[in-house]
Every structure is written in C-alpha cells, then in structure tokens.
PDB file of C-alpha atoms in Angstrom:
ATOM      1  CA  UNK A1100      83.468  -3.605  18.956  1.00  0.00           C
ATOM      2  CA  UNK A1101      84.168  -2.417  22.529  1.00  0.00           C
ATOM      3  CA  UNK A1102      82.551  -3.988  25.242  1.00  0.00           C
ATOM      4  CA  UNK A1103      82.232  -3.167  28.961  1.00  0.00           C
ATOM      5  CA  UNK A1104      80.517  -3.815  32.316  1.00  0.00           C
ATOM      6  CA  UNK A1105      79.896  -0.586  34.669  1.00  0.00           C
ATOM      7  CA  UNK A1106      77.367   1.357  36.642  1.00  0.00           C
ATOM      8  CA  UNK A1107      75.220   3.958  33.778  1.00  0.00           C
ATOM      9  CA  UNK A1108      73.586   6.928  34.808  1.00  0.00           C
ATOM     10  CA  UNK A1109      70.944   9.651  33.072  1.00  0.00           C
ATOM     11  CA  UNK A1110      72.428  13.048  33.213  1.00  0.00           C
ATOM     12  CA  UNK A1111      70.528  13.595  36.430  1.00  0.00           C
ATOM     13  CA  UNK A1112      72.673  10.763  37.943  1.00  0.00           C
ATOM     14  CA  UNK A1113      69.695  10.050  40.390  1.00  0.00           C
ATOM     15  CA  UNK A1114      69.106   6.843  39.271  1.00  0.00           C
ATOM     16  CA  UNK A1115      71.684   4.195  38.190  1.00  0.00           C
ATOM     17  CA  UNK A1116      71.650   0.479  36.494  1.00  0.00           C
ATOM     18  CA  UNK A1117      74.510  -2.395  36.433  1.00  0.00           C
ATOM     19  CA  UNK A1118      74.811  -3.211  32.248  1.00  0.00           C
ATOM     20  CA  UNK A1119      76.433  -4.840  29.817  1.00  0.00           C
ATOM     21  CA  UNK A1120      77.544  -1.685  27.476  1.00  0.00           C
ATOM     22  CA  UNK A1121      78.097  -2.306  23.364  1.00  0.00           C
ATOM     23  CA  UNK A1122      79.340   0.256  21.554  1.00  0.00           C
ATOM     24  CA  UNK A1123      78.791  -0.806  18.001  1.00  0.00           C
ATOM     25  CA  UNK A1124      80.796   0.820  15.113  1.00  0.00           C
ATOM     26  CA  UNK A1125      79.016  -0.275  11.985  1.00  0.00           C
ATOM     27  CA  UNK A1126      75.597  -2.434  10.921  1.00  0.00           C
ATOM     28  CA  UNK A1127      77.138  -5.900  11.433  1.00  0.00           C
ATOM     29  CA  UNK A1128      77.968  -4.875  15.080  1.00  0.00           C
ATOM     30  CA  UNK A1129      74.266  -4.245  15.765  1.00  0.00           C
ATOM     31  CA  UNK A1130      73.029  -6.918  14.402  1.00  0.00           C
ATOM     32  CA  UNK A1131      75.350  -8.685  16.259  1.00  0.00           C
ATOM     33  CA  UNK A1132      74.388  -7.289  19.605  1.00  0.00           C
ATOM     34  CA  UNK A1133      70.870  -8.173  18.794  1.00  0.00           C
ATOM     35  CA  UNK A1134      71.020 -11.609  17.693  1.00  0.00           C
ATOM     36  CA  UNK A1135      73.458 -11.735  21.109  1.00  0.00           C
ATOM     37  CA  UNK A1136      70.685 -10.489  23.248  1.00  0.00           C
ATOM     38  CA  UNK A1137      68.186 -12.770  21.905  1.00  0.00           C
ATOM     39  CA  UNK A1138      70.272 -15.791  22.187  1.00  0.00           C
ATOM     40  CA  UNK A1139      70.750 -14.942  25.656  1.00  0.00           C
ATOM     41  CA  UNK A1140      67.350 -13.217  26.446  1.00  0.00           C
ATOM     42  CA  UNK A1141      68.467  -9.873  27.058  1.00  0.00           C
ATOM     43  CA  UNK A1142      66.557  -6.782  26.456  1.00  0.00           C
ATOM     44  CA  UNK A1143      68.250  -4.125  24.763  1.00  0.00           C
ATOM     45  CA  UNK A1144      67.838   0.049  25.720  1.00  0.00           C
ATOM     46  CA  UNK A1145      69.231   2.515  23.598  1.00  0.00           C
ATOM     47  CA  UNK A1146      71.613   5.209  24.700  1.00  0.00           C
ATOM     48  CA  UNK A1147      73.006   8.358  23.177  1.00  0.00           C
ATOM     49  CA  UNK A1148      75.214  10.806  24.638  1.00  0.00           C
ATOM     50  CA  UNK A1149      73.663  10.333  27.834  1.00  0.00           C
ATOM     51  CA  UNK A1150      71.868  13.321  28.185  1.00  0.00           C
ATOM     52  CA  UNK A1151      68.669  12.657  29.121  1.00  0.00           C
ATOM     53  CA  UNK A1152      67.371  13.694  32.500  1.00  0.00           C
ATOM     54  CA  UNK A1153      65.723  10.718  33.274  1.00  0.00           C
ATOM     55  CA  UNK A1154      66.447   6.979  33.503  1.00  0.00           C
ATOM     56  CA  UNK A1155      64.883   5.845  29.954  1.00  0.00           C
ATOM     57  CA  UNK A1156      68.536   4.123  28.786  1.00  0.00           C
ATOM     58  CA  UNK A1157      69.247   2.241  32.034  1.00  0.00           C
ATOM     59  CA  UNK A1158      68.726  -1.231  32.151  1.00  0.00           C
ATOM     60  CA  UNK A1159      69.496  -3.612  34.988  1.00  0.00           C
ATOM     61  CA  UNK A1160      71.076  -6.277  33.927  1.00  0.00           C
ATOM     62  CA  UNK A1161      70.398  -6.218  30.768  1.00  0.00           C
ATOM     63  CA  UNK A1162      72.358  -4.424  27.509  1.00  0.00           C
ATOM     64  CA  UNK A1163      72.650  -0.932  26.619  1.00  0.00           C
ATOM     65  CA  UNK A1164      73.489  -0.206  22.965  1.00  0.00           C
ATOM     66  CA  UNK A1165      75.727   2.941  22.988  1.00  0.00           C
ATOM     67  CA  UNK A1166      75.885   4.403  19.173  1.00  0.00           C
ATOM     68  CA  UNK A1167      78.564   7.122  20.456  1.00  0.00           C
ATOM     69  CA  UNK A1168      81.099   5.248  17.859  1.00  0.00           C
ATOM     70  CA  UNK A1169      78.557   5.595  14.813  1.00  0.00           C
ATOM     71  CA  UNK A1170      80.170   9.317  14.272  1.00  0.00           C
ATOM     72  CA  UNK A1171      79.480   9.142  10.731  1.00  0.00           C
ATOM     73  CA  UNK A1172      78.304  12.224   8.488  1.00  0.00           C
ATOM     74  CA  UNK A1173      76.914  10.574   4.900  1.00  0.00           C
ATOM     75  CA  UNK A1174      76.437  13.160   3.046  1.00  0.00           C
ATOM     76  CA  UNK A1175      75.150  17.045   3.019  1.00  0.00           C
ATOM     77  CA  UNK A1176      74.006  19.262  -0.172  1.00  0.00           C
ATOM     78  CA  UNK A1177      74.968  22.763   1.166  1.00  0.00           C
ATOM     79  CA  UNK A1178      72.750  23.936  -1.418  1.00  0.00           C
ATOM     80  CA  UNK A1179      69.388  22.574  -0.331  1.00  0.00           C
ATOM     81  CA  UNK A1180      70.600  22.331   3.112  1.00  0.00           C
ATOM     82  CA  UNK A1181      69.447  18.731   3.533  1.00  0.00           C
ATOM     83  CA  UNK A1182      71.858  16.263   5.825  1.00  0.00           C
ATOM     84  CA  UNK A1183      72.256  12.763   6.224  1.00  0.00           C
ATOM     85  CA  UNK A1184      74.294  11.009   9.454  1.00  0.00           C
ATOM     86  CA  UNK A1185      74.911   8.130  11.693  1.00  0.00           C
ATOM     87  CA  UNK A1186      72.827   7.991  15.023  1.00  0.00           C
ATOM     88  CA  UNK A1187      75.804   9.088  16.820  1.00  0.00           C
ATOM     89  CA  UNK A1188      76.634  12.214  15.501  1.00  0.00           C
ATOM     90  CA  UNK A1189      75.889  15.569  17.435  1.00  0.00           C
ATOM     91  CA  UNK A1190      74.063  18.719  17.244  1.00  0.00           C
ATOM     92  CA  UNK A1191      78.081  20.127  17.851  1.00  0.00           C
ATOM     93  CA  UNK A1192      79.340  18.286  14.749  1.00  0.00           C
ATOM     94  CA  UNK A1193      76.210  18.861  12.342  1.00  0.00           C
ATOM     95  CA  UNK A1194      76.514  22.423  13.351  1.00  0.00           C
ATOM     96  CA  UNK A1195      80.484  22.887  12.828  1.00  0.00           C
ATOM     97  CA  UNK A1196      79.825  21.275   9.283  1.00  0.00           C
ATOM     98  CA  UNK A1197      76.942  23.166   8.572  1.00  0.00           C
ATOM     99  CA  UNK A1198      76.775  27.231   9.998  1.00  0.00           C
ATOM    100  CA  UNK A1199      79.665  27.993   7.255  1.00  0.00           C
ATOM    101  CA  UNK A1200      77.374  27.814   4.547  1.00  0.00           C
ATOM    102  CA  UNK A1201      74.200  29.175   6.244  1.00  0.00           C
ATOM    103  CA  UNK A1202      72.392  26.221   7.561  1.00  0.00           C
ATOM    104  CA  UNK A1203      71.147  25.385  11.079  1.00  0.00           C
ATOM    105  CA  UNK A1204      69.355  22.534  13.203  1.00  0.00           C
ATOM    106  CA  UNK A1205      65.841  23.850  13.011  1.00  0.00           C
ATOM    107  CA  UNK A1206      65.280  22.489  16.142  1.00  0.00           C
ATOM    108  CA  UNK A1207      68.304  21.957  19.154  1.00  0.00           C
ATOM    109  CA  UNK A1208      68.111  21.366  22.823  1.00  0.00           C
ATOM    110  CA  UNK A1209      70.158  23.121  25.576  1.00  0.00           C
ATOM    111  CA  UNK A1210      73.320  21.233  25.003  1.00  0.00           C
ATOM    112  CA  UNK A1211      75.034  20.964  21.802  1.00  0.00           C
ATOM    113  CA  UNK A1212      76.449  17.282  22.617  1.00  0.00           C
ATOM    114  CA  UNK A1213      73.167  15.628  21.670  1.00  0.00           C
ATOM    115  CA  UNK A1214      73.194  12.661  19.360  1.00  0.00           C
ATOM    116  CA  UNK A1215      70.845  12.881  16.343  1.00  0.00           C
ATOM    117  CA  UNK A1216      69.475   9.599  17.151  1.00  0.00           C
ATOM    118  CA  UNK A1217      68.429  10.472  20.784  1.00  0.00           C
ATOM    119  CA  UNK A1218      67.188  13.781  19.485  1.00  0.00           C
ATOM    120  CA  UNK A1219      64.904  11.873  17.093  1.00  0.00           C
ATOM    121  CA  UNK A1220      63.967   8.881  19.896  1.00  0.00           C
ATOM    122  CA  UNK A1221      63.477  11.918  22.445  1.00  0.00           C
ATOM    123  CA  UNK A1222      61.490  13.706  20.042  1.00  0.00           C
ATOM    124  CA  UNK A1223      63.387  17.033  21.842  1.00  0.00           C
ATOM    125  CA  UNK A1224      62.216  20.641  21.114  1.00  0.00           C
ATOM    126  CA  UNK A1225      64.021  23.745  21.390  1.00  0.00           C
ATOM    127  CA  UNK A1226      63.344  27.311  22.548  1.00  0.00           C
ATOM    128  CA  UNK A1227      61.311  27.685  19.396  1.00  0.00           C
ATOM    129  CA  UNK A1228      58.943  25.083  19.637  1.00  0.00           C
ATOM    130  CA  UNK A1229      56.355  27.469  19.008  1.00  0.00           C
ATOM    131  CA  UNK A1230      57.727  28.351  15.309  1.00  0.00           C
ATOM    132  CA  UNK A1231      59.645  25.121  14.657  1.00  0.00           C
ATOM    133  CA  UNK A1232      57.779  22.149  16.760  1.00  0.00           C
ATOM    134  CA  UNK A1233      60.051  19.364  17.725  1.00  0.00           C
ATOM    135  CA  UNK A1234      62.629  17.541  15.925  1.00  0.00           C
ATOM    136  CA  UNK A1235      60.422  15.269  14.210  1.00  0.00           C
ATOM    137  CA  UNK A1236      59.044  17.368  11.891  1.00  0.00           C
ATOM    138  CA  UNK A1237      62.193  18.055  10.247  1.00  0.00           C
ATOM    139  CA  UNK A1238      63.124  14.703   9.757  1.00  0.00           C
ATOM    140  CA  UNK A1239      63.037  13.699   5.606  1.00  0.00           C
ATOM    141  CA  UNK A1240      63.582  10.092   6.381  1.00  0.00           C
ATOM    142  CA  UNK A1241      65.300   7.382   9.157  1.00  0.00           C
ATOM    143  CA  UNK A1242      66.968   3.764   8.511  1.00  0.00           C
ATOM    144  CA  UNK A1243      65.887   1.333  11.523  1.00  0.00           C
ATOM    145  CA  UNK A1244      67.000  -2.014  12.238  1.00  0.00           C
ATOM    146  CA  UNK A1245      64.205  -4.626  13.979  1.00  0.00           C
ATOM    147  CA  UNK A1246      64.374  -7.094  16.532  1.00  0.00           C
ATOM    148  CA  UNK A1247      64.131  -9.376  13.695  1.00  0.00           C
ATOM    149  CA  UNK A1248      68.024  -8.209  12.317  1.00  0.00           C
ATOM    150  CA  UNK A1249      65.605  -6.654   9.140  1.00  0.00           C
ATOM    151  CA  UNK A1250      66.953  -2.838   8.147  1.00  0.00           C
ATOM    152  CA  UNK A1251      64.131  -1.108   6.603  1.00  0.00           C
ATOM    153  CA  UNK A1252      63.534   2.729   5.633  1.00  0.00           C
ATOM    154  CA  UNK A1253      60.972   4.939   7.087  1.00  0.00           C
ATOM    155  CA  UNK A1254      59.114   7.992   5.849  1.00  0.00           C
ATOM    156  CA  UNK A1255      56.073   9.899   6.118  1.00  0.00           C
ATOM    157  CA  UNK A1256      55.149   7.977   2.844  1.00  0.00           C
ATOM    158  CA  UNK A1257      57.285   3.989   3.514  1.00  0.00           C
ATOM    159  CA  UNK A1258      56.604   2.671   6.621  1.00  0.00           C
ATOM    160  CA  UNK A1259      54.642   5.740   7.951  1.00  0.00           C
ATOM    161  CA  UNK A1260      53.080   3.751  11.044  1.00  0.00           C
ATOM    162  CA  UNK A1261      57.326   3.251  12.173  1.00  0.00           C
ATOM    163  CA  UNK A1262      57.858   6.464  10.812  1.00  0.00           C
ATOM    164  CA  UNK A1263      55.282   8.357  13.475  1.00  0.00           C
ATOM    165  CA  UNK A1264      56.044   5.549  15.907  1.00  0.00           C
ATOM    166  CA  UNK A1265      59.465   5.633  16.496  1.00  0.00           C
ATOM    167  CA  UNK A1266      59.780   9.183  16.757  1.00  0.00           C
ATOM    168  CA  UNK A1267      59.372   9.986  20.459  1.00  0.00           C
ATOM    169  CA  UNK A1268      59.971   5.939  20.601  1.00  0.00           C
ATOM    170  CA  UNK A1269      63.317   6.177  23.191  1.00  0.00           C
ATOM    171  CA  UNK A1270      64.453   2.950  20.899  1.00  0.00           C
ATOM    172  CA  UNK A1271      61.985   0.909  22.037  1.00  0.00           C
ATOM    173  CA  UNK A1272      60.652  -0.058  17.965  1.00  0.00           C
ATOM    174  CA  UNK A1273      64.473  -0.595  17.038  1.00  0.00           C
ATOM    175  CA  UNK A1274      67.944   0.926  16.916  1.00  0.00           C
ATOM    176  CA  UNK A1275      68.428   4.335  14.217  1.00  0.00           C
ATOM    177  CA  UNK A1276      71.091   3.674  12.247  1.00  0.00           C
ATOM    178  CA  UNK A1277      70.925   6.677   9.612  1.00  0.00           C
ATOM    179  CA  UNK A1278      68.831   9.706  10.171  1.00  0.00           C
ATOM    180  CA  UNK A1279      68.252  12.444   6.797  1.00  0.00           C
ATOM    181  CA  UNK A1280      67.281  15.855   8.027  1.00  0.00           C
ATOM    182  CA  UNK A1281      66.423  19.289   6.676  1.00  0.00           C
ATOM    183  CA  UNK A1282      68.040  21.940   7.423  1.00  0.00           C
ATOM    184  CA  UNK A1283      66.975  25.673   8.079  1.00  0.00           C
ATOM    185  CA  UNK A1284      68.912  28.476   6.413  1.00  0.00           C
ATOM    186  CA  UNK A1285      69.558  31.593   9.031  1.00  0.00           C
ATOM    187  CA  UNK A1286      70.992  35.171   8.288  1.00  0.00           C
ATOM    188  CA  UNK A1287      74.067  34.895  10.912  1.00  0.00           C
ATOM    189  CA  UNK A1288      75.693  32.777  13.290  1.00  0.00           C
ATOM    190  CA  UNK A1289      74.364  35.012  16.058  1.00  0.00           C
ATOM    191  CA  UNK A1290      71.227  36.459  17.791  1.00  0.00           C
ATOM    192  CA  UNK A1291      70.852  39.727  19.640  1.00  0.00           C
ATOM    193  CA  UNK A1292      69.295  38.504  22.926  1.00  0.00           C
ATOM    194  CA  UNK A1293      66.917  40.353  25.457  1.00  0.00           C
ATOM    195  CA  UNK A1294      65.391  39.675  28.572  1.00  0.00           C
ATOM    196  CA  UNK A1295      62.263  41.374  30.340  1.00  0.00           C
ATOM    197  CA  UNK A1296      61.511  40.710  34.145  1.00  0.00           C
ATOM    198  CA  UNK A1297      57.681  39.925  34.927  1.00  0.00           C
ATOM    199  CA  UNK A1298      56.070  40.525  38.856  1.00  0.00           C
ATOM    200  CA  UNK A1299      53.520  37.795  38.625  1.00  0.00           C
ATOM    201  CA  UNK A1300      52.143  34.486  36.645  1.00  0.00           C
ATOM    202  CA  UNK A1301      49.820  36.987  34.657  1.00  0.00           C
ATOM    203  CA  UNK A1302      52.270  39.378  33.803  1.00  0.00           C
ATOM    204  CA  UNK A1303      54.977  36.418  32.521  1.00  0.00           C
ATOM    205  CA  UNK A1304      51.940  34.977  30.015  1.00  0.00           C
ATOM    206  CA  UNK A1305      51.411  38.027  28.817  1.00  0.00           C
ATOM    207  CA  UNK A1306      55.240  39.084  27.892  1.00  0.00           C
ATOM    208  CA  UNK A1307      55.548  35.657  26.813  1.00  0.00           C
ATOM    209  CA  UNK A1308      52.994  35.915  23.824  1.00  0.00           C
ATOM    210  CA  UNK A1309      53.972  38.888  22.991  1.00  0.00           C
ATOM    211  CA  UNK A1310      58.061  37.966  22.260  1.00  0.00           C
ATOM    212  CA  UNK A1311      56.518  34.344  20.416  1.00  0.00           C
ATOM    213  CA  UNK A1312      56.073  36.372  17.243  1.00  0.00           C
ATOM    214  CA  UNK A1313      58.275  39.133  17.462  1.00  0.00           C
ATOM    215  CA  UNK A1314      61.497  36.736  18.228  1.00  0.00           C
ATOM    216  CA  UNK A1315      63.211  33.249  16.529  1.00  0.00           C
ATOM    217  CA  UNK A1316      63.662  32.017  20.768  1.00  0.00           C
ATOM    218  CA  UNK A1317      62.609  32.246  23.824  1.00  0.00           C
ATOM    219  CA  UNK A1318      62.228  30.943  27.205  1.00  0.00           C
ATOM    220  CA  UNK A1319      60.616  31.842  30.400  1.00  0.00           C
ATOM    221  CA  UNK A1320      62.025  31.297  33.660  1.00  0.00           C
ATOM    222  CA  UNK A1321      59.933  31.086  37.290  1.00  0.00           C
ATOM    223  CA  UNK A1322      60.705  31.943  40.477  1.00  0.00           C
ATOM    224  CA  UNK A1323      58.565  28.792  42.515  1.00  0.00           C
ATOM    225  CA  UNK A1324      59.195  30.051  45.180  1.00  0.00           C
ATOM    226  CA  UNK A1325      57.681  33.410  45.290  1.00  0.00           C
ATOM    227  CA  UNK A1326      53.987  33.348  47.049  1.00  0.00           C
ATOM    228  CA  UNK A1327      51.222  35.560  47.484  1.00  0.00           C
ATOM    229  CA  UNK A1328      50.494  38.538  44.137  1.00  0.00           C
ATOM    230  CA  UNK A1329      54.512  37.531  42.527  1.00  0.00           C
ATOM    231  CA  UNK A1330      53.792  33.714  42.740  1.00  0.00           C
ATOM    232  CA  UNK A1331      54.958  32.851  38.791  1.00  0.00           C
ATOM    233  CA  UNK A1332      57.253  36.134  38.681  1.00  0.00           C
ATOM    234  CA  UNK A1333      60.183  35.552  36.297  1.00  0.00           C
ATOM    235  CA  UNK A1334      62.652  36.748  33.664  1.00  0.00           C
ATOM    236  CA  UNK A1335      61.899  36.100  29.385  1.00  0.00           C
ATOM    237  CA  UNK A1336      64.574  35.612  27.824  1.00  0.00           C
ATOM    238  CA  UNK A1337      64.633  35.721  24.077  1.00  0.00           C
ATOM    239  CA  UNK A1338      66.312  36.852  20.885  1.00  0.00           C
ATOM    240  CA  UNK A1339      66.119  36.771  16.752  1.00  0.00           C
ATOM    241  CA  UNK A1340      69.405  36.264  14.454  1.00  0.00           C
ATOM    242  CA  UNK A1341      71.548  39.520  13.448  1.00  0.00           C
ATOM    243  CA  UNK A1342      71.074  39.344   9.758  1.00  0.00           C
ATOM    244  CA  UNK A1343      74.660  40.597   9.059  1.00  0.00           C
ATOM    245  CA  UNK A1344      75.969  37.532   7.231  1.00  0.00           C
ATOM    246  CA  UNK A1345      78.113  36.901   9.774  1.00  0.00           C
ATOM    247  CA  UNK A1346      78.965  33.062  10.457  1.00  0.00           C
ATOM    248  CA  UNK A1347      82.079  32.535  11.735  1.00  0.00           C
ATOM    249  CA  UNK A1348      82.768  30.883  14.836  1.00  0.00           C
ATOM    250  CA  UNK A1349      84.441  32.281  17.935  1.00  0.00           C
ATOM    251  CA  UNK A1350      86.654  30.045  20.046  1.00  0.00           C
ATOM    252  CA  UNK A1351      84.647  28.870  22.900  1.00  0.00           C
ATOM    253  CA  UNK A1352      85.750  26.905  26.037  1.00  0.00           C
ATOM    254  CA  UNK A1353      84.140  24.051  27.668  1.00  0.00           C
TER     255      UNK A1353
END
C-alpha cells in the first residue's frame, strides 16, 4: 500500500491541510489504515478524485484515505443495465464500459473523473436533477466498512438507517468499498443542444420551466453582475439525446 506525506487541496485549492495520505488497494489495506488510526488516535477523511470544491477531505494532521487505487469494475449485466464497482472507479470508466451497449449514469456531474464513491458520499446531481434527482436514488445497494473493522451491506431494505445516512455522508459513517448501481438506457451517445438568452431574473424562470419538460438537461447561467431591470439576465442551455442509435465514441482530448 503506498504511503505519503504532502500538502492536499479541494479542487478549489483555496484551502490546504498537511496529511498522512493511504492509498489502499484492497479490504485488508483499509482495515489496516483504520485499526492504524485508532492505535494512534487519528481521524480518518475520505478522499476521491479530489474534486470537490470545498475542503470536506482535508485533514490536518490527521489521515486521508485515498481509494484512487480501488479501480475495480465487479461486474455489469448489459442486459438489465445494472453495475457493480470499487469506490474508486469513475464516471469516465463506468461510461467507456457502458455507452456501447446503451446504458448511461442516470445522474453525472460536470467532470467525468468523479469517483463513484465520492459521487455517492457527495450525494452529486447533474443537469437533470429535475427528472433524475441525485445520485442516491439510483443506488441498488453499497458495502461499508465501520470504525469497528465490521463490513456490512446496506440497502433501502438492510441497514436502511446507514443506507439513507451515508449517502450525502462525505465518509464520515465509514469508508465505501463496493457501490451497485442502476443504470439508465438512452437512444444515442449524443444530444442536440440549444441555448436561449433571457433579459432579466423573470424572464430566465420562465424559459427555465419551460425547457424542464421539453429537454433530458439543462442549466441556467447568470450574469451577477448586471443591475437595475437585467439583474438575473442569462443564457439556458439545454438539450435531449438524438435517438439515432448512434453510440460510438469520438476521440476527445484532454
């Protein structure tokens, strides 16, 4: 198991913490961090990919339990579209596996390089939270490991209190090993986008409503600085899948 000392950041890189960083490949190496940390009375934070705006992995002093190693995908039935992985595998790798055969992340954030398990622990949304909700409400079932080294199973019907809890939990009930998800099926790999411009707050609400149930995304953006009749003016942005079939992937560059 790698081990390091440096300076961690959120993606915002506004804030910053001195840590102890474990980067666990397998069960035994979590445990192993854990029984470590209470040996030595350390708290533990969880930590992703790092993508979160804010400072909820940092942790002075203290341990931060990277699962950027636990890459593994278990297992995926292409025909129910139903996935289980490790903590540490993206959005980008669940959606390179899956989009051949049809199947998409009901729910993904703006960047692609988010782990599964600090989707889930973020509780994120995407630009369909108005159709799909957040993340959580996709998720079939989760394995979490305790303080107390104990792995148990959670689902809306075992463990249901953990279940509910440690969604939107940033890691604080335990680390995710194994994560089960379904899947939503889509008509293409692509979506025929749109935008509208709006003069004023009013104007933006009332575009906005109108694309929620006419479109699979969408997003508003404001201008805060206009003042006066265009304070809230903005651009909607939205768009619905081609239903062509189409789901191959064009090269794309970083």
């Amino acid at each position: 198991m790698k081990i390091s000392n440096k300076i961690m950041s959120g993606w915002s890189k506004t804030v910053s913490s001195n840590s102890k960083i474990f980067y666990p490949e397998n069960l035994n190496d979590i445990i192993e961090v854990i029984s470590d940390s209470k040996k030595n009375n350390k708290s533990i934070s969880i930590r992703g990919a790092g993508l979160s705006y804010g400072d909820n992995t940092l942790n002075t002093s203290g341990i931060i339990l990277c699962t950027e190693k636990l890459k593994k995908i278990i297992y995926f039935n292409n025909n129910i579209g139903e996935i289980t992985v490790q903590s540490g595998v993206t959005i980008e790798d669940i959606y390179l596996l899956c989009i051949n055969d049809g199947w998409l992340l009901p729910v993904m954030p703006g960047s692609r390089y988010v782990t599964i398990g600090g989707a889930l622990g973020n509780n994120i949304h995407g630009k369909n939270c108005e159709i799909e909700g957040n993340i959580g409400e996709h998720v079939k079932s989760f394995k979490l490991i305790l303080a107390s080294e104990k792995v148990i199973e959670c689902s809306r019907g075992m463990n249901s209190d953990i279940f509910y809890s440690a969604i939107s939990g940033l890691g604080l009930l335990g680390v995710i090993l194994e994560i089960t998800l379904k899947m939503k099926k889509v008509p293409s790999n692509y979506i025929s986008g749109k935008s509208k411009r709006a003069n004023s707050i009013e104007n933006l609400i009332d575009l906005y409503e109108d694309t929620i149930s006419n479109s699979d995304y969408s997003i508003a953006t404001i201008d805060a600085i206009a003042k006066g009749s265009s304070l809230g003016k903005g651009v909607i942005h939205f768009g619905s899948f081609i239903k062509n079939g189409d789901y191959s992937i064009k090269r794309h560059f970083v």
